[in-house]
Structures are given as structure tokens and as C-alpha cells.
Amino acid sequence: MKCPKCGSLNDKVVDTRQSKDGTVIRRRRECLDCGYRFTTYERFEEEKIVVKKKNGTTEPFNKDKIIRGIRLASKNRPVSEKQMVEIADEIEKYLLEEGKLVVESTEIGDLVQEKLKKIDPVSYLRFKSVYNEFQDIKDFEKALKEIEEKGE
């Protein structure tokens, strides 16, 4: 670690302590060239998921955006806030476990639909209609037919 006083890279750690919650390590260091003591902190750097939108732009992954979309589709339906949060958490966990740090927005939409379909078909259809930009009644009929054929 570079000494903030003299710029030397020659130092030693004289004390190490972990924070109460275990997320930060505090280290007291001493420069071996000038004797100056200084403190450094180590924190876990979370991997950030980036979403590539349909128009080609990117933005940071945002679980709240998923929850808002589900909340709109599930208004006056038997889908709890807890279930909405669980869906968003499960999607984030899946993406991180798969190592997908850049993900298409369409994949996120498909994952939401897949999970919502298991909870409430009406909320699923509402979400699908907005997400897939249904243009007329035929789009709804086609989606309903798919649900009926799969026995859901």
C-alpha cells in the first residue's frame, strides 16, 4: 500500500480488525521508510449486473424496477408484496450464479413471466401484454390459448 505521507510502497500491517458485521476489514499500517502510521479498509466489491435494453442502451440492474412491473400487473390480484420481492431476488440470484453480468432486458422479462405464470395466470397475462407490447385482441387470444394448452 502506498504511504500517504512519503509515497513509499514499503509498509507492514501492525493491526487487523474485522467490523462487527464482518463486511469490512480495518488494517493499521506502518510505513517502513518514514514510520508514518495509516489506516486502510477492505470491503467486498459486489458484482454489478448491467441490463442491455431493446434500444441498445445499458443501465444498472434494478430489482425495484422488476417489482414495480409486477406490482402493476398484479394490481387487485392475489400476489403479495413478499412474492414480488422474492421473484426479483430469485432473478438477481440466478443471474449472478450464472455469471451473467451483462443481460438482455428480454431475458429478465422472460424470467419474470415464467415465475409470475406459476403464481397467478391473470397477472402473468397482464405483464406479458405490456412487456410484449400486445397490439390487438388477437395477441391476447394467442396468449390465452397458450395458457389453456399448457393446462395452466
C-alpha angles and dihedrals in degrees: 000000000000114000110240091214106046103008095238118149091208109102143130133217111244099176137013126192133173122221118249093257093045095237098109134046117204117204128190110209134189124207108232092207103050103012094236114152121216140167129238130186129211120204132178110255110220118220111247121220116218120205119215108210128213091259091055098254121122133221136174116275109264121193090192090063090056091048092050091052092049091045091055093048092046100047109143090002129115095260113120127216087243091057091049092053091045091054091051092045092048092050092050091047092049093050092049093046090051090049092239103154092159112044134173115244087230090063091053090049091050091050091050091049092049092053096040092051089062093052105040127355093203093054088045091053092047091050092045092050093056097036094048091040098236109210103190146000092278090068089055092046091052092050091047091050090053091052092048093047092053090049095240 
